[in-house]
């Protein structure tokens, strides 16, 4: 990733739904996917990079689920703050609260064969190129995790 990518106005729900439809057929049918929420909100996106962000969060969610589970992507907006919220919610093993910030550091991984670069690159793409934020909104061991992306709404 070198030069700053161009952002174009896109319907966030539609962009997420299209990628989830592409992704869901590539993983076990023991994991169900749902996209729900605000279908109208728009934001500035670079679709190839944004798809990569969603793919990385979905792959991490899939890897956190042992056996069967659910992944929900929920899109909402704050009209007063003019923000879009994209929550990736899984029913996986969860993350200890003490690791919430650490998961975004390069080299951090819980997998035997992981490089620990996915979430650090996700953070860079969201924050440096989409002028947003990404963080662990909540997680409970044995119950699942919610990653949140915030972007500036364009409406």
Short mmCIF file of N, CA, C and O in Angstrom, two decimals, residues 38-125:
data_model
loop_
_atom_site.label_atom_id
_atom_site.label_comp_id
_atom_site.label_asym_id
_atom_site.label_seq_id
_atom_site.Cartn_x
_atom_site.Cartn_y
_atom_site.Cartn_z
N UNK A 38 -28.98 -0.38 9.02
CA UNK A 38 -29.29 0.76 8.19
C UNK A 38 -28.87 0.50 6.74
O UNK A 38 -27.69 0.37 6.45
N UNK A 39 -29.86 0.48 5.85
CA UNK A 39 -29.59 0.18 4.45
C UNK A 39 -29.36 1.43 3.61
O UNK A 39 -29.14 1.33 2.41
N UNK A 40 -29.41 2.60 4.23
CA UNK A 40 -29.37 3.84 3.46
C UNK A 40 -28.07 4.62 3.59
O UNK A 40 -27.74 5.43 2.74
N UNK A 41 -27.31 4.40 4.64
CA UNK A 41 -26.17 5.25 4.94
C UNK A 41 -25.04 5.07 3.93
O UNK A 41 -24.80 3.97 3.43
N UNK A 42 -24.35 6.18 3.64
CA UNK A 42 -23.26 6.16 2.67
C UNK A 42 -21.99 6.70 3.32
O UNK A 42 -22.04 7.50 4.26
N UNK A 43 -20.85 6.25 2.78
CA UNK A 43 -19.56 6.72 3.27
C UNK A 43 -18.57 6.68 2.12
O UNK A 43 -18.79 6.00 1.11
N UNK A 44 -17.45 7.38 2.28
CA UNK A 44 -16.38 7.34 1.30
C UNK A 44 -15.58 6.05 1.47
O UNK A 44 -15.05 5.80 2.55
N UNK A 45 -15.56 5.22 0.44
CA UNK A 45 -14.88 3.92 0.51
C UNK A 45 -13.99 3.73 -0.71
O UNK A 45 -14.33 4.16 -1.81
N UNK A 46 -12.90 3.03 -0.50
CA UNK A 46 -12.13 2.45 -1.58
C UNK A 46 -12.50 0.97 -1.53
O UNK A 46 -12.07 0.26 -0.61
N UNK A 47 -13.34 0.51 -2.43
CA UNK A 47 -13.94 -0.82 -2.33
C UNK A 47 -12.90 -1.95 -2.21
O UNK A 47 -13.04 -2.80 -1.34
N UNK A 48 -11.85 -2.01 -3.03
CA UNK A 48 -10.90 -3.12 -2.85
C UNK A 48 -10.27 -3.15 -1.45
O UNK A 48 -10.15 -4.22 -0.85
N UNK A 49 -9.91 -1.99 -0.92
CA UNK A 49 -9.32 -1.96 0.43
C UNK A 49 -10.36 -2.24 1.50
O UNK A 49 -10.12 -2.97 2.46
N UNK A 50 -11.55 -1.68 1.33
CA UNK A 50 -12.62 -1.91 2.30
C UNK A 50 -13.03 -3.38 2.31
O UNK A 50 -13.24 -3.96 3.38
N UNK A 51 -13.11 -4.00 1.14
CA UNK A 51 -13.41 -5.44 1.08
C UNK A 51 -12.34 -6.23 1.82
O UNK A 51 -12.65 -7.20 2.51
N UNK A 52 -11.09 -5.83 1.68
CA UNK A 52 -10.01 -6.54 2.38
C UNK A 52 -10.19 -6.42 3.90
O UNK A 52 -9.98 -7.39 4.63
N UNK A 53 -10.58 -5.25 4.37
CA UNK A 53 -10.83 -5.04 5.81
C UNK A 53 -11.94 -5.97 6.28
O UNK A 53 -11.81 -6.67 7.30
N UNK A 54 -13.05 -5.98 5.56
CA UNK A 54 -14.18 -6.84 5.95
C UNK A 54 -13.76 -8.30 5.88
O UNK A 54 -14.07 -9.09 6.78
N UNK A 55 -13.02 -8.67 4.84
CA UNK A 55 -12.56 -10.05 4.72
C UNK A 55 -11.69 -10.45 5.91
O UNK A 55 -11.85 -11.53 6.47
N UNK A 56 -10.78 -9.59 6.31
CA UNK A 56 -9.91 -9.91 7.44
C UNK A 56 -10.70 -10.08 8.72
O UNK A 56 -10.47 -11.03 9.48
N UNK A 57 -11.66 -9.19 8.96
CA UNK A 57 -12.47 -9.31 10.18
C UNK A 57 -13.33 -10.57 10.14
O UNK A 57 -13.49 -11.26 11.16
N UNK A 58 -13.86 -10.90 8.95
CA UNK A 58 -14.67 -12.12 8.83
C UNK A 58 -13.81 -13.37 9.00
O UNK A 58 -14.22 -14.33 9.68
N UNK A 59 -12.61 -13.38 8.41
CA UNK A 59 -11.71 -14.54 8.57
C UNK A 59 -11.34 -14.74 10.04
O UNK A 59 -11.32 -15.87 10.53
N UNK A 60 -11.04 -13.66 10.74
CA UNK A 60 -10.73 -13.76 12.16
C UNK A 60 -11.93 -14.30 12.94
O UNK A 60 -11.77 -15.12 13.84
N UNK A 61 -13.12 -13.85 12.58
CA UNK A 61 -14.33 -14.33 13.24
C UNK A 61 -14.53 -15.83 12.98
O UNK A 61 -14.84 -16.59 13.89
N UNK A 62 -14.34 -16.25 11.73
CA UNK A 62 -14.46 -17.66 11.38
C UNK A 62 -13.46 -18.48 12.19
O UNK A 62 -13.79 -19.53 12.75
N UNK A 63 -12.22 -18.01 12.27
CA UNK A 63 -11.19 -18.73 13.01
C UNK A 63 -11.47 -18.79 14.51
O UNK A 63 -11.01 -19.71 15.19
N UNK A 64 -12.21 -17.82 15.03
CA UNK A 64 -12.54 -17.79 16.46
C UNK A 64 -13.67 -18.75 16.81
O UNK A 64 -13.86 -19.10 17.98
N UNK A 65 -14.44 -19.16 15.79
CA UNK A 65 -15.58 -20.04 16.02
C UNK A 65 -15.12 -21.48 15.90
O UNK A 65 -14.56 -21.88 14.88
N UNK A 66 -15.35 -22.23 16.93
CA UNK A 66 -15.00 -23.66 16.92
C UNK A 66 -16.29 -24.44 16.70
O UNK A 66 -17.16 -24.45 17.56
N UNK A 67 -16.41 -25.05 15.53
CA UNK A 67 -17.64 -25.79 15.22
C UNK A 67 -18.64 -24.89 14.54
O UNK A 67 -18.36 -24.26 13.53
N UNK A 68 -19.83 -24.81 15.11
CA UNK A 68 -20.89 -24.00 14.53
C UNK A 68 -20.95 -22.63 15.21
O UNK A 68 -20.55 -22.49 16.36
N UNK A 69 -21.44 -21.65 14.48
CA UNK A 69 -21.56 -20.31 15.05
C UNK A 69 -22.18 -19.33 14.08
O UNK A 69 -22.55 -19.69 12.97
N UNK A 70 -22.26 -18.10 14.53
CA UNK A 70 -22.90 -17.03 13.76
C UNK A 70 -21.98 -15.83 13.66
O UNK A 70 -21.28 -15.49 14.63
N UNK A 71 -22.03 -15.19 12.50
CA UNK A 71 -21.34 -13.92 12.30
C UNK A 71 -22.37 -12.94 11.75
O UNK A 71 -23.02 -13.21 10.74
N UNK A 72 -22.52 -11.83 12.45
CA UNK A 72 -23.46 -10.80 12.04
C UNK A 72 -22.69 -9.52 11.79
O UNK A 72 -21.82 -9.15 12.58
N UNK A 73 -22.99 -8.88 10.67
CA UNK A 73 -22.44 -7.55 10.42
C UNK A 73 -23.62 -6.59 10.51
O UNK A 73 -24.57 -6.69 9.74
N UNK A 74 -23.53 -5.69 11.48
CA UNK A 74 -24.63 -4.76 11.74
C UNK A 74 -24.17 -3.34 11.42
O UNK A 74 -23.14 -2.89 11.92
N UNK A 75 -24.96 -2.66 10.59
CA UNK A 75 -24.63 -1.31 10.16
C UNK A 75 -25.62 -0.35 10.78
O UNK A 75 -26.84 -0.54 10.68
N UNK A 76 -25.09 0.67 11.45
CA UNK A 76 -25.95 1.69 12.06
C UNK A 76 -25.30 3.04 11.84
O UNK A 76 -24.18 3.14 11.34
N UNK A 77 -26.02 4.10 12.22
CA UNK A 77 -25.50 5.45 12.00
C UNK A 77 -25.94 6.36 13.13
O UNK A 77 -26.98 6.15 13.74
N UNK A 78 -25.12 7.35 13.38
CA UNK A 78 -25.44 8.42 14.32
C UNK A 78 -25.61 9.68 13.50
O UNK A 78 -24.64 10.19 12.94
N UNK A 79 -26.84 10.18 13.43
CA UNK A 79 -27.09 11.39 12.65
C UNK A 79 -26.45 12.60 13.30
O UNK A 79 -25.94 13.48 12.63
N UNK A 80 -26.43 12.63 14.64
CA UNK A 80 -25.86 13.79 15.33
C UNK A 80 -24.35 13.88 15.15
O UNK A 80 -23.80 14.95 15.00
N UNK A 81 -23.68 12.73 15.13
CA UNK A 81 -22.23 12.72 14.97
C UNK A 81 -21.83 12.51 13.51
O UNK A 81 -20.65 12.58 13.18
N UNK A 82 -22.80 12.21 12.65
CA UNK A 82 -22.55 11.94 11.24
C UNK A 82 -21.53 10.82 11.06
O UNK A 82 -20.56 10.95 10.31
N UNK A 83 -21.76 9.72 11.78
CA UNK A 83 -20.87 8.56 11.72
C UNK A 83 -21.63 7.32 11.30
O UNK A 83 -22.82 7.18 11.57
N UNK A 84 -20.92 6.41 10.64
CA UNK A 84 -21.42 5.09 10.30
C UNK A 84 -20.71 4.11 11.21
O UNK A 84 -19.49 4.19 11.39
N UNK A 85 -21.46 3.17 11.77
CA UNK A 85 -20.89 2.12 12.60
C UNK A 85 -21.08 0.78 11.90
O UNK A 85 -22.19 0.45 11.47
N UNK A 86 -20.00 0.03 11.78
CA UNK A 86 -20.07 -1.31 11.21
C UNK A 86 -19.55 -2.26 12.28
O UNK A 86 -18.36 -2.23 12.62
N UNK A 87 -20.45 -3.05 12.84
CA UNK A 87 -20.08 -4.00 13.89
C UNK A 87 -20.00 -5.40 13.30
O UNK A 87 -20.97 -5.86 12.68
N UNK A 88 -18.86 -6.06 13.49
CA UNK A 88 -18.69 -7.45 13.08
C UNK A 88 -18.76 -8.26 14.36
O UNK A 88 -17.88 -8.18 15.21
N UNK A 89 -19.84 -9.03 14.49
CA UNK A 89 -20.17 -9.73 15.73
C UNK A 89 -20.05 -11.23 15.50
O UNK A 89 -20.68 -11.76 14.58
N UNK A 90 -19.26 -11.90 16.33
CA UNK A 90 -19.14 -13.35 16.18
C UNK A 90 -19.46 -14.06 17.49
O UNK A 90 -19.50 -13.45 18.54
N UNK A 91 -19.72 -15.35 17.37
CA UNK A 91 -19.99 -16.18 18.55
C UNK A 91 -18.80 -17.09 18.82
O UNK A 91 -18.95 -18.25 19.18
N UNK A 92 -17.61 -16.53 18.65
CA UNK A 92 -16.37 -17.29 18.83
C UNK A 92 -15.90 -17.32 20.26
O UNK A 92 -16.65 -17.06 21.20
N UNK A 93 -14.61 -17.62 20.41
CA UNK A 93 -14.05 -17.85 21.74
C UNK A 93 -13.81 -16.59 22.55
O UNK A 93 -13.60 -16.66 23.75
N UNK A 94 -13.82 -15.43 21.92
CA UNK A 94 -13.66 -14.17 22.65
C UNK A 94 -12.21 -13.77 22.84
O UNK A 94 -11.29 -14.54 22.60
N UNK A 95 -12.03 -12.53 23.29
CA UNK A 95 -10.70 -11.95 23.52
C UNK A 95 -10.68 -11.40 24.93
O UNK A 95 -11.60 -10.66 25.32
N UNK A 96 -9.65 -11.70 25.70
CA UNK A 96 -9.55 -11.10 27.04
C UNK A 96 -9.46 -9.58 26.94
O UNK A 96 -8.78 -9.06 26.04
N UNK A 97 -10.12 -8.88 27.84
CA UNK A 97 -10.13 -7.41 27.83
C UNK A 97 -8.71 -6.84 27.80
O UNK A 97 -8.44 -5.82 27.15
N UNK A 98 -7.79 -7.50 28.45
CA UNK A 98 -6.41 -7.02 28.52
C UNK A 98 -5.72 -7.05 27.16
O UNK A 98 -4.67 -6.42 26.99
N UNK A 99 -6.28 -7.75 26.19
CA UNK A 99 -5.67 -7.88 24.86
C UNK A 99 -6.35 -7.00 23.80
O UNK A 99 -5.95 -7.03 22.64
N UNK A 100 -7.37 -6.24 24.18
CA UNK A 100 -8.14 -5.46 23.20
C UNK A 100 -7.24 -4.58 22.32
O UNK A 100 -7.39 -4.56 21.11
N UNK A 101 -6.33 -3.83 22.89
CA UNK A 101 -5.45 -2.96 22.10
C UNK A 101 -4.33 -3.76 21.45
O UNK A 101 -3.90 -3.43 20.34
N UNK A 102 -3.87 -4.79 22.10
CA UNK A 102 -2.73 -5.57 21.64
C UNK A 102 -3.01 -6.29 20.32
O UNK A 102 -2.09 -6.51 19.53
N UNK A 103 -4.26 -6.66 20.06
CA UNK A 103 -4.57 -7.44 18.85
C UNK A 103 -4.24 -6.68 17.57
O UNK A 103 -4.09 -7.29 16.52
N UNK A 104 -4.11 -5.36 17.65
CA UNK A 104 -3.81 -4.55 16.46
C UNK A 104 -2.32 -4.34 16.26
O UNK A 104 -1.91 -3.73 15.28
N UNK A 105 -1.49 -4.83 17.16
CA UNK A 105 -0.04 -4.65 17.02
C UNK A 105 0.52 -5.68 16.03
O UNK A 105 0.15 -6.85 16.08
N UNK A 106 1.41 -5.23 15.14
CA UNK A 106 2.02 -6.17 14.19
C UNK A 106 2.71 -7.31 14.95
O UNK A 106 3.38 -7.09 15.94
N UNK A 107 2.49 -8.51 14.46
CA UNK A 107 3.12 -9.68 15.08
C UNK A 107 2.26 -10.38 16.11
O UNK A 107 2.55 -11.51 16.49
N UNK A 108 1.17 -9.74 16.57
CA UNK A 108 0.31 -10.39 17.55
C UNK A 108 -0.58 -11.41 16.85
O UNK A 108 -1.29 -11.08 15.90
N UNK A 109 -0.53 -12.64 17.31
CA UNK A 109 -1.40 -13.68 16.76
C UNK A 109 -1.65 -14.74 17.81
O UNK A 109 -0.83 -14.94 18.72
N UNK A 110 -2.78 -15.40 17.69
CA UNK A 110 -3.08 -16.54 18.56
C UNK A 110 -3.00 -17.84 17.78
O UNK A 110 -3.21 -18.91 18.33
N UNK A 111 -2.69 -17.73 16.50
CA UNK A 111 -2.64 -18.91 15.63
C UNK A 111 -1.22 -19.43 15.49
O UNK A 111 -0.27 -18.64 15.48
N UNK A 112 -1.08 -20.74 15.32
CA UNK A 112 0.24 -21.34 15.18
C UNK A 112 0.94 -20.88 13.91
O UNK A 112 2.15 -20.73 13.88
N UNK A 113 0.18 -20.66 12.84
CA UNK A 113 0.78 -20.30 11.57
C UNK A 113 0.46 -18.87 11.15
O UNK A 113 0.60 -18.50 10.00
N UNK A 114 0.03 -18.05 12.08
CA UNK A 114 -0.31 -16.67 11.75
C UNK A 114 0.90 -15.75 11.78
O UNK A 114 1.85 -15.97 12.52
N UNK A 115 0.86 -14.72 10.96
CA UNK A 115 1.92 -13.71 10.93
C UNK A 115 1.60 -12.54 11.86
O UNK A 115 2.46 -11.74 12.17
N UNK A 116 0.33 -12.40 12.21
CA UNK A 116 -0.05 -11.29 13.07
C UNK A 116 -0.05 -9.95 12.37
O UNK A 116 0.22 -8.92 12.98
N UNK A 117 -0.38 -9.95 11.08
CA UNK A 117 -0.38 -8.70 10.32
C UNK A 117 -1.78 -8.23 9.93
O UNK A 117 -1.97 -7.07 9.59
N UNK A 118 -2.76 -9.13 9.98
CA UNK A 118 -4.09 -8.81 9.48
C UNK A 118 -4.74 -7.63 10.16
O UNK A 118 -5.18 -6.68 9.51
N UNK A 119 -4.81 -7.64 11.49
CA UNK A 119 -5.49 -6.56 12.19
C UNK A 119 -4.68 -5.26 12.17
O UNK A 119 -5.26 -4.18 12.16
N UNK A 120 -3.35 -5.36 12.14
CA UNK A 120 -2.56 -4.12 12.06
C UNK A 120 -2.77 -3.45 10.70
O UNK A 120 -2.89 -2.23 10.62
N UNK A 121 -2.85 -4.25 9.64
CA UNK A 121 -3.13 -3.69 8.32
C UNK A 121 -4.57 -3.19 8.23
O UNK A 121 -4.84 -2.14 7.64
N UNK A 122 -5.49 -3.92 8.84
CA UNK A 122 -6.89 -3.47 8.90
C UNK A 122 -6.96 -2.08 9.53
O UNK A 122 -7.62 -1.17 9.01
N UNK A 123 -6.27 -1.92 10.66
CA UNK A 123 -6.26 -0.63 11.36
C UNK A 123 -5.68 0.47 10.47
O UNK A 123 -6.22 1.57 10.38
N UNK A 124 -4.59 0.16 9.79
CA UNK A 124 -3.97 1.15 8.90
C UNK A 124 -4.92 1.55 7.77
O UNK A 124 -5.04 2.74 7.45
N UNK A 125 -5.56 0.59 7.16
CA UNK A 125 -6.48 0.89 6.05
C UNK A 125 -7.65 1.74 6.53
O UNK A 125 -8.02 2.73 5.89
#
